[in-house]
GROMACS .gro file of C-alpha atoms in nm:
model
  341
    1MET     CA    1   5.953   3.583   6.717
    2PRO     CA    2   6.125   3.208   6.685
    3ASP     CA    3   5.885   2.946   6.796
    4GLU     CA    4   6.087   2.897   7.144
    5LEU     CA    5   6.028   2.986   7.470
    6ALA     CA    6   6.054   3.350   7.538
    7ILE     CA    7   6.355   3.270   7.789
    8HIS     CA    8   6.512   2.984   7.880
    9ALA     CA    9   6.807   2.991   8.138
   10ARG     CA   10   6.941   2.686   8.296
   11GLY     CA   11   7.226   2.704   8.569
   12VAL     CA   12   7.319   3.060   8.507
   13THR     CA   13   7.568   3.221   8.777
   14ARG     CA   14   7.730   3.531   8.814
   15VAL     CA   15   8.019   3.587   8.988
   16TYR     CA   16   8.172   3.913   9.056
   17LYS     CA   17   8.575   3.961   9.140
   18ALA     CA   18   8.592   4.155   9.510
   19LYS     CA   19   8.829   4.180   9.779
   20PRO     CA   20   8.837   4.016  10.017
   21ASP     CA   21   8.649   3.748   9.887
   22PRO     CA   22   8.452   3.707   9.500
   23VAL     CA   23   8.054   3.794   9.570
   24THR     CA   24   7.855   3.538   9.405
   25ALA     CA   25   7.507   3.760   9.237
   26LEU     CA   26   7.371   3.458   9.094
   27GLY     CA   27   7.392   3.079   9.231
   28GLY     CA   28   7.237   2.858   8.911
   29VAL     CA   29   6.891   2.997   8.813
   30ASP     CA   30   6.701   2.781   8.601
   31LEU     CA   31   6.366   3.019   8.437
   32ASP     CA   32   6.147   2.909   8.186
   33VAL     CA   33   5.919   3.216   8.054
   34GLU     CA   34   5.628   3.121   7.792
   35PRO     CA   35   5.568   3.367   7.449
   36GLY     CA   36   5.307   3.607   7.595
   37GLU     CA   37   5.362   3.568   7.991
   38TYR     CA   38   5.373   3.888   8.207
   39PHE     CA   39   5.630   3.749   8.422
   40GLY     CA   40   5.738   3.889   8.752
   41LEU     CA   41   6.082   3.900   8.970
   42LEU     CA   42   6.036   3.997   9.348
   43GLY     CA   43   6.373   4.026   9.605
   44PRO     CA   44   6.507   4.223   9.824
   45ASN     CA   45   6.799   4.441   9.772
   46GLY     CA   46   7.065   4.244   9.628
   47ALA     CA   47   6.882   3.948   9.543
   48GLY     CA   48   7.063   3.869   9.194
   49LYS     CA   49   6.735   4.063   8.997
   50THR     CA   50   6.921   4.304   8.795
   51THR     CA   51   7.235   4.099   8.744
   52LEU     CA   52   6.946   3.825   8.571
   53ILE     CA   53   6.834   4.099   8.369
   54LYS     CA   54   7.173   4.224   8.268
   55ILE     CA   55   7.234   3.872   8.145
   56LEU     CA   56   6.928   3.833   7.972
   57THR     CA   57   6.957   4.169   7.816
   58THR     CA   58   7.288   4.077   7.665
   59LEU     CA   59   7.463   4.366   7.878
   60LEU     CA   60   7.669   4.122   8.060
   61LEU     CA   61   7.798   3.799   8.071
   62PRO     CA   62   7.714   3.469   8.256
   63THR     CA   63   8.012   3.305   8.479
   64SER     CA   64   7.831   3.009   8.383
   65GLY     CA   65   7.553   2.810   8.240
   66THR     CA   66   7.306   2.909   7.957
   67ALA     CA   67   7.059   3.164   7.834
   68LYS     CA   68   6.836   3.194   7.520
   69VAL     CA   69   6.639   3.460   7.471
   70ALA     CA   70   6.326   3.449   7.212
   71GLY     CA   71   6.557   3.120   7.127
   72PHE     CA   72   6.896   3.276   7.066
   73ASP     CA   73   7.203   3.239   7.301
   74VAL     CA   74   7.280   3.548   7.522
   75VAL     CA   75   7.632   3.497   7.451
   76HIS     CA   76   7.697   3.398   7.077
   77GLU     CA   77   7.361   3.543   6.957
   78THR     CA   78   7.380   3.886   7.130
   79ALA     CA   79   7.267   4.110   6.754
   80LYS     CA   80   6.984   3.877   6.730
   81ILE     CA   81   6.874   3.929   7.050
   82ARG     CA   82   6.846   4.282   7.112
   83ARG     CA   83   6.667   4.289   6.789
   84VAL     CA   84   6.363   4.126   6.968
   85ILE     CA   85   6.370   4.319   7.313
   86ASN     CA   86   6.397   4.637   7.490
   87MET     CA   87   6.408   4.718   7.823
   88VAL     CA   88   6.287   4.998   8.075
   89ALA     CA   89   6.413   5.115   8.388
   90GLY     CA   90   6.283   5.315   8.681
   91GLY     CA   91   6.498   5.646   8.726
   92GLU     CA   92   6.689   5.562   8.445
   93GLN     CA   93   6.777   5.937   8.222
   94SER     CA   94   6.563   6.012   7.975
   95GLY     CA   95   6.843   6.119   7.719
   96TYR     CA   96   6.981   6.452   7.620
   97GLY     CA   97   6.780   6.731   7.786
   98LEU     CA   98   6.842   7.010   7.478
   99LEU     CA   99   6.561   6.750   7.256
  100THR     CA  100   6.209   6.798   7.239
  101VAL     CA  101   6.000   6.450   7.341
  102ARG     CA  102   5.996   6.424   6.973
  103GLU     CA  103   6.303   6.480   6.863
  104GLN     CA  104   6.438   6.232   7.156
  105LEU     CA  105   6.226   5.935   7.045
  106TRP     CA  106   6.300   6.011   6.672
  107MET     CA  107   6.679   5.986   6.785
  108PHE     CA  108   6.612   5.627   6.917
  109SER     CA  109   6.445   5.529   6.623
  110GLN     CA  110   6.744   5.578   6.412
  111PHE     CA  111   6.938   5.393   6.679
  112TYR     CA  112   6.698   5.067   6.662
  113GLY     CA  113   6.752   5.164   6.265
  114LEU     CA  114   6.382   5.166   6.165
  115PRO     CA  115   6.335   5.359   5.801
  116THR     CA  116   6.262   5.757   5.821
  117ARG     CA  117   5.883   5.712   5.740
  118GLU     CA  118   5.813   5.407   5.992
  119GLY     CA  119   6.036   5.595   6.216
  120TRP     CA  120   5.803   5.918   6.254
  121ARG     CA  121   5.517   5.671   6.281
  122ARG     CA  122   5.587   5.482   6.523
  123VAL     CA  123   5.740   5.809   6.732
  124ASP     CA  124   5.363   5.961   6.661
  125GLU     CA  125   5.188   5.662   6.767
  126LEU     CA  126   5.356   5.593   7.108
  127ILE     CA  127   5.360   5.978   7.195
  128GLU     CA  128   4.982   5.946   7.205
  129ILE     CA  129   4.939   5.626   7.297
  130THR     CA  130   5.151   5.752   7.637
  131GLY     CA  131   4.940   6.041   7.677
  132LEU     CA  132   5.249   6.279   7.550
  133THR     CA  133   5.075   6.499   7.293
  134GLU     CA  134   5.109   6.791   7.494
  135GLN     CA  135   5.444   6.728   7.554
  136ARG     CA  136   5.526   6.628   7.233
  137GLN     CA  137   5.722   6.976   7.148
  138GLN     CA  138   5.871   7.055   7.503
  139LYS     CA  139   6.208   7.011   7.569
  140VAL     CA  140   6.300   6.686   7.783
  141ARG     CA  141   6.470   6.837   8.076
  142THR     CA  142   6.143   7.045   8.155
  143LEU     CA  143   5.953   6.674   8.219
  144SER     CA  144   5.862   6.629   8.488
  145THR     CA  145   5.939   6.220   8.687
  146GLY     CA  146   5.623   6.111   8.527
  147GLN     CA  147   5.635   6.266   8.175
  148ARG     CA  148   6.003   6.132   8.200
  149GLN     CA  149   5.889   5.768   8.270
  150LYS     CA  150   5.620   5.783   7.993
  151LEU     CA  151   5.908   5.914   7.749
  152ASN     CA  152   6.128   5.594   7.848
  153PHE     CA  153   5.833   5.359   7.805
  154ALA     CA  154   5.768   5.498   7.460
  155ARG     CA  155   6.134   5.465   7.424
  156GLY     CA  156   6.112   5.091   7.501
  157LEU     CA  157   5.868   5.053   7.243
  158LEU     CA  158   5.968   5.216   6.944
  159ASN     CA  159   6.171   4.876   6.781
  160ASP     CA  160   5.829   4.683   6.850
  161PRO     CA  161   5.955   4.407   7.077
  162TRP     CA  162   5.898   4.071   7.127
  163VAL     CA  163   6.087   4.047   7.498
  164LEU     CA  164   6.025   4.399   7.708
  165PHE     CA  165   6.217   4.354   8.061
  166LEU     CA  166   6.061   4.624   8.312
  167ASP     CA  167   6.299   4.677   8.611
  168GLU     CA  168   6.139   4.869   8.877
  169PRO     CA  169   5.974   5.078   8.591
  170THR     CA  170   5.773   5.272   8.836
  171LEU     CA  171   6.031   5.335   9.056
  172GLY     CA  172   5.948   5.750   9.227
  173LEU     CA  173   5.634   5.763   9.018
  174ASP     CA  174   5.277   5.901   9.194
  175VAL     CA  175   4.962   5.684   9.183
  176ALA     CA  176   4.812   5.877   8.882
  177ALA     CA  177   5.119   5.770   8.649
  178ALA     CA  178   5.246   5.436   8.796
  179ARG     CA  179   4.848   5.313   8.692
  180ASP     CA  180   4.908   5.507   8.361
  181LEU     CA  181   5.217   5.289   8.278
  182ARG     CA  182   5.094   4.985   8.407
  183GLU     CA  183   4.745   5.003   8.144
  184HIS     CA  184   5.016   5.072   7.894
  185THR     CA  185   5.202   4.751   7.962
  186LEU     CA  186   4.897   4.523   7.960
  187SER     CA  187   4.732   4.716   7.658
  188TRP     CA  188   5.090   4.669   7.451
  189LYS     CA  189   5.084   4.316   7.525
  190ALA     CA  190   4.724   4.247   7.435
  191ALA     CA  191   4.787   4.426   7.145
  192ALA     CA  192   5.003   4.112   6.991
  193PRO     CA  193   4.994   3.772   7.094
  194GLY     CA  194   5.310   3.611   7.260
  195ARG     CA  195   5.428   3.968   7.344
  196THR     CA  196   5.625   3.870   7.667
  197LEU     CA  197   5.713   4.110   7.957
  198LEU     CA  198   5.931   4.031   8.258
  199LEU     CA  199   5.889   4.258   8.555
  200THR     CA  200   6.101   4.352   8.835
  201THR     CA  201   5.925   4.524   9.104
  202HIS     CA  202   5.922   4.619   9.467
  203TYR     CA  203   5.537   4.695   9.524
  204MET     CA  204   5.355   4.375   9.581
  205VAL     CA  205   5.024   4.533   9.448
  206GLU     CA  206   5.149   4.599   9.107
  207ALA     CA  207   5.294   4.209   9.076
  208GLU     CA  208   4.990   4.060   9.199
  209GLN     CA  209   4.758   4.241   8.949
  210LEU     CA  210   4.987   4.194   8.638
  211CYS     CA  211   5.214   3.867   8.671
  212ASP     CA  212   5.060   3.583   8.554
  213ARG     CA  213   5.380   3.410   8.735
  214ILE     CA  214   5.622   3.531   9.018
  215ALA     CA  215   5.953   3.410   9.090
  216ILE     CA  216   6.066   3.518   9.424
  217VAL     CA  217   6.435   3.564   9.425
  218ASP     CA  218   6.698   3.585   9.713
  219ARG     CA  219   7.080   3.574   9.730
  220GLY     CA  220   7.102   3.453   9.359
  221LYS     CA  221   6.867   3.167   9.402
  222ILE     CA  222   6.502   3.150   9.324
  223LEU     CA  223   6.308   3.061   9.663
  224ALA     CA  224   5.978   2.999   9.489
  225LEU     CA  225   5.806   3.014   9.147
  226GLY     CA  226   5.429   3.013   9.062
  227THR     CA  227   5.117   3.221   8.996
  228PRO     CA  228   5.019   3.459   9.279
  229GLU     CA  229   4.749   3.229   9.391
  230GLU     CA  230   4.974   2.921   9.429
  231LEU     CA  231   5.206   3.115   9.602
  232ARG     CA  232   4.950   3.220   9.875
  233ARG     CA  233   4.902   2.884   9.921
  234ARG     CA  234   5.196   2.827  10.033
  235VAL     CA  235   5.164   3.001  10.356
  236GLN     CA  236   4.818   2.944  10.429
  237ALA     CA  237   4.691   2.546  10.348
  238GLU     CA  238   4.345   2.634  10.503
  239SER     CA  239   4.052   2.847  10.402
  240ILE     CA  240   3.998   3.097  10.699
  241PHE     CA  241   3.673   3.274  10.752
  242ARG     CA  242   3.583   3.559  10.954
  243LEU     CA  243   3.208   3.529  11.086
  244GLU     CA  244   3.047   3.796  11.252
  245LEU     CA  245   2.734   3.706  11.477
  246ASP     CA  246   2.469   3.846  11.672
  247ARG     CA  247   2.555   3.619  11.982
  248LEU     CA  248   2.776   3.349  12.071
  249PRO     CA  249   2.626   2.955  11.952
  250GLN     CA  250   2.442   2.773  12.185
  251ASN     CA  251   2.431   2.358  12.200
  252GLY     CA  252   2.807   2.361  12.258
  253GLY     CA  253   2.938   2.732  12.138
  254ILE     CA  254   3.228   2.775  12.002
  255ALA     CA  255   3.349   2.420  12.029
  256GLY     CA  256   3.057   2.275  11.863
  257ILE     CA  257   3.147   2.469  11.608
  258ALA     CA  258   3.518   2.327  11.606
  259ALA     CA  259   3.411   2.016  11.640
  260LEU     CA  260   3.208   2.021  11.291
  261PRO     CA  261   3.344   1.813  10.999
  262GLY     CA  262   3.589   1.994  10.766
  263VAL     CA  263   3.662   2.245  11.058
  264VAL     CA  264   4.029   2.277  11.139
  265SER     CA  265   3.993   2.572  11.427
  266ALA     CA  266   3.749   2.786  11.559
  267VAL     CA  267   3.837   3.107  11.796
  268ARG     CA  268   3.687   3.433  11.895
  269ALA     CA  269   3.824   3.756  11.691
  270ASP     CA  270   3.651   4.010  11.880
  271GLU     CA  271   3.975   4.248  11.902
  272GLU     CA  272   3.912   4.268  11.521
  273MET     CA  273   3.554   4.384  11.491
  274ALA     CA  274   3.507   4.637  11.270
  275ASP     CA  275   3.468   5.017  11.393
  276GLY     CA  276   3.115   5.095  11.502
  277ALA     CA  277   3.003   4.720  11.528
  278ALA     CA  278   2.736   4.653  11.764
  279SER     CA  279   2.918   4.556  12.109
  280ASP     CA  280   2.721   4.284  12.176
  281ARG     CA  281   2.836   4.075  11.801
  282VAL     CA  282   3.053   3.810  11.860
  283ALA     CA  283   3.302   3.733  11.568
  284LEU     CA  284   3.468   3.420  11.520
  285LYS     CA  285   3.768   3.288  11.291
  286VAL     CA  286   3.703   2.945  11.140
  287ALA     CA  287   3.980   2.773  10.958
  288LEU     CA  288   3.804   2.528  10.734
  289ALA     CA  289   4.021   2.248  10.493
  290ASP     CA  290   3.860   2.387  10.211
  291ASP     CA  291   3.566   2.610  10.116
  292SER     CA  292   3.279   2.310  10.079
  293ALA     CA  293   3.310   2.337  10.495
  294LEU     CA  294   3.138   2.649  10.467
  295THR     CA  295   2.805   2.550  10.441
  296SER     CA  296   2.780   2.301  10.723
  297VAL     CA  297   2.912   2.624  10.896
  298VAL     CA  298   2.664   2.863  10.863
  299THR     CA  299   2.418   2.573  10.854
  300ALA     CA  300   2.525   2.525  11.213
  301VAL     CA  301   2.560   2.849  11.324
  302ALA     CA  302   2.177   2.908  11.252
  303GLU     CA  303   2.058   2.589  11.382
  304ARG     CA  304   2.242   2.681  11.722
  305GLY     CA  305   2.054   3.019  11.775
  306SER     CA  306   2.291   3.274  11.623
  307HIS     CA  307   2.224   3.501  11.308
  308LEU     CA  308   2.499   3.573  11.074
  309VAL     CA  309   2.517   3.919  11.031
  310GLY     CA  310   2.869   3.930  10.841
  311LEU     CA  311   3.061   3.697  10.674
  312ALA     CA  312   3.478   3.766  10.533
  313LYS     CA  313   3.750   3.545  10.379
  314SER     CA  314   4.089   3.610  10.461
  315GLU     CA  315   4.351   3.617  10.201
  316PRO     CA  316   4.694   3.657  10.235
  317SER     CA  317   4.880   3.821  10.056
  318LEU     CA  318   5.198   3.807   9.811
  319GLU     CA  319   5.426   4.010  10.116
  320ASP     CA  320   5.299   3.711  10.355
  321VAL     CA  321   5.484   3.473  10.132
  322PHE     CA  322   5.762   3.736  10.083
  323VAL     CA  323   5.834   3.741  10.433
  324GLU     CA  324   5.792   3.384  10.499
  325LEU     CA  325   6.042   3.290  10.226
  326VAL     CA  326   6.307   3.587  10.269
  327GLY     CA  327   6.226   3.705  10.614
  328ARG     CA  328   6.296   4.074  10.552
  329GLY     CA  329   6.163   4.316  10.366
  330PHE     CA  330   6.270   4.493  10.054
  331GLY     CA  331   6.466   4.762  10.143
  332ASP     CA  332   6.692   4.575  10.421
  333GLU     CA  333   7.045   4.588  10.378
  334ASP     CA  334   7.242   4.269  10.438
  335GLY     CA  335   7.592   4.362  10.271
  336ASP     CA  336   7.508   4.060   9.974
  337GLN     CA  337   7.460   4.371   9.753
  338GLU     CA  338   7.521   4.344   9.362
  339PRO     CA  339   7.838   4.508   9.303
  340ALA     CA  340   7.855   4.711   8.974
  341ALA     CA  341   7.888   4.515   8.678
   0.00000   0.00000   0.00000
């Protein structure tokens, strides 16, 4: 792989001709992805994620702007890009139903230009890696949804790409199959420094578990970009803790706790008491300027005659970030869908 950014995009736009008015699927996207990153794109339907992937994988030309993958230009060096990338999309067809799993992968190995001996070696290796050994001589048409997606994943790795695009790869899979696919992607990435993945997904947990950095996209623009932790901090500047006490603190009560240095606020939260908790317990929700103030809060609680029986930190989720930035769910339709390419 060239000593370049895995993905480098500047001002990428894509406008589709439509009646009565043109539709802007991408409105000037700037994006840098480092070699070796697991990068995520999150956004609702019609946000422009698939259009961006089509441009980066040379399936669609940008209306304006520039983009490079592995140092190669998506407009002028498509053949060079296609030798070092591959893509796996959720719900895609697995190929020819009359072929066996092994025959199917062999056929694609020839499409990718692998020599005969190397092709068969890669086919058998990937069949084992993806857990399709028992299905190796089974007709593709008889595979389950999960098995077909494993086959798609094996096909995506045949040419040993440096940049792998995963467009909702676990769409429609059960929990076990989705977990297997996630583990395969992590193992593949870890096997060689510099391998890069770009993932689009509607599953927040998937993005949070896998991605080093995430971009939240809506209406053809990137609204936020950063690590999962950086994005979560956008919606919760304070550290929030839930304290369960055996009784209310004396000498000032909750107001006394709220007045401590480093405490932003302190309120009762008894309605959030866990099921089965003793009825005489008291729950407090305490917001702190930072975690370091927790020690003084716990000390003050003890000094005021209360015993701490439970402590938990409240963390915002990527879903909280998404809803704040986008204001609607993944499946919400707003008439701004990406037209077919």
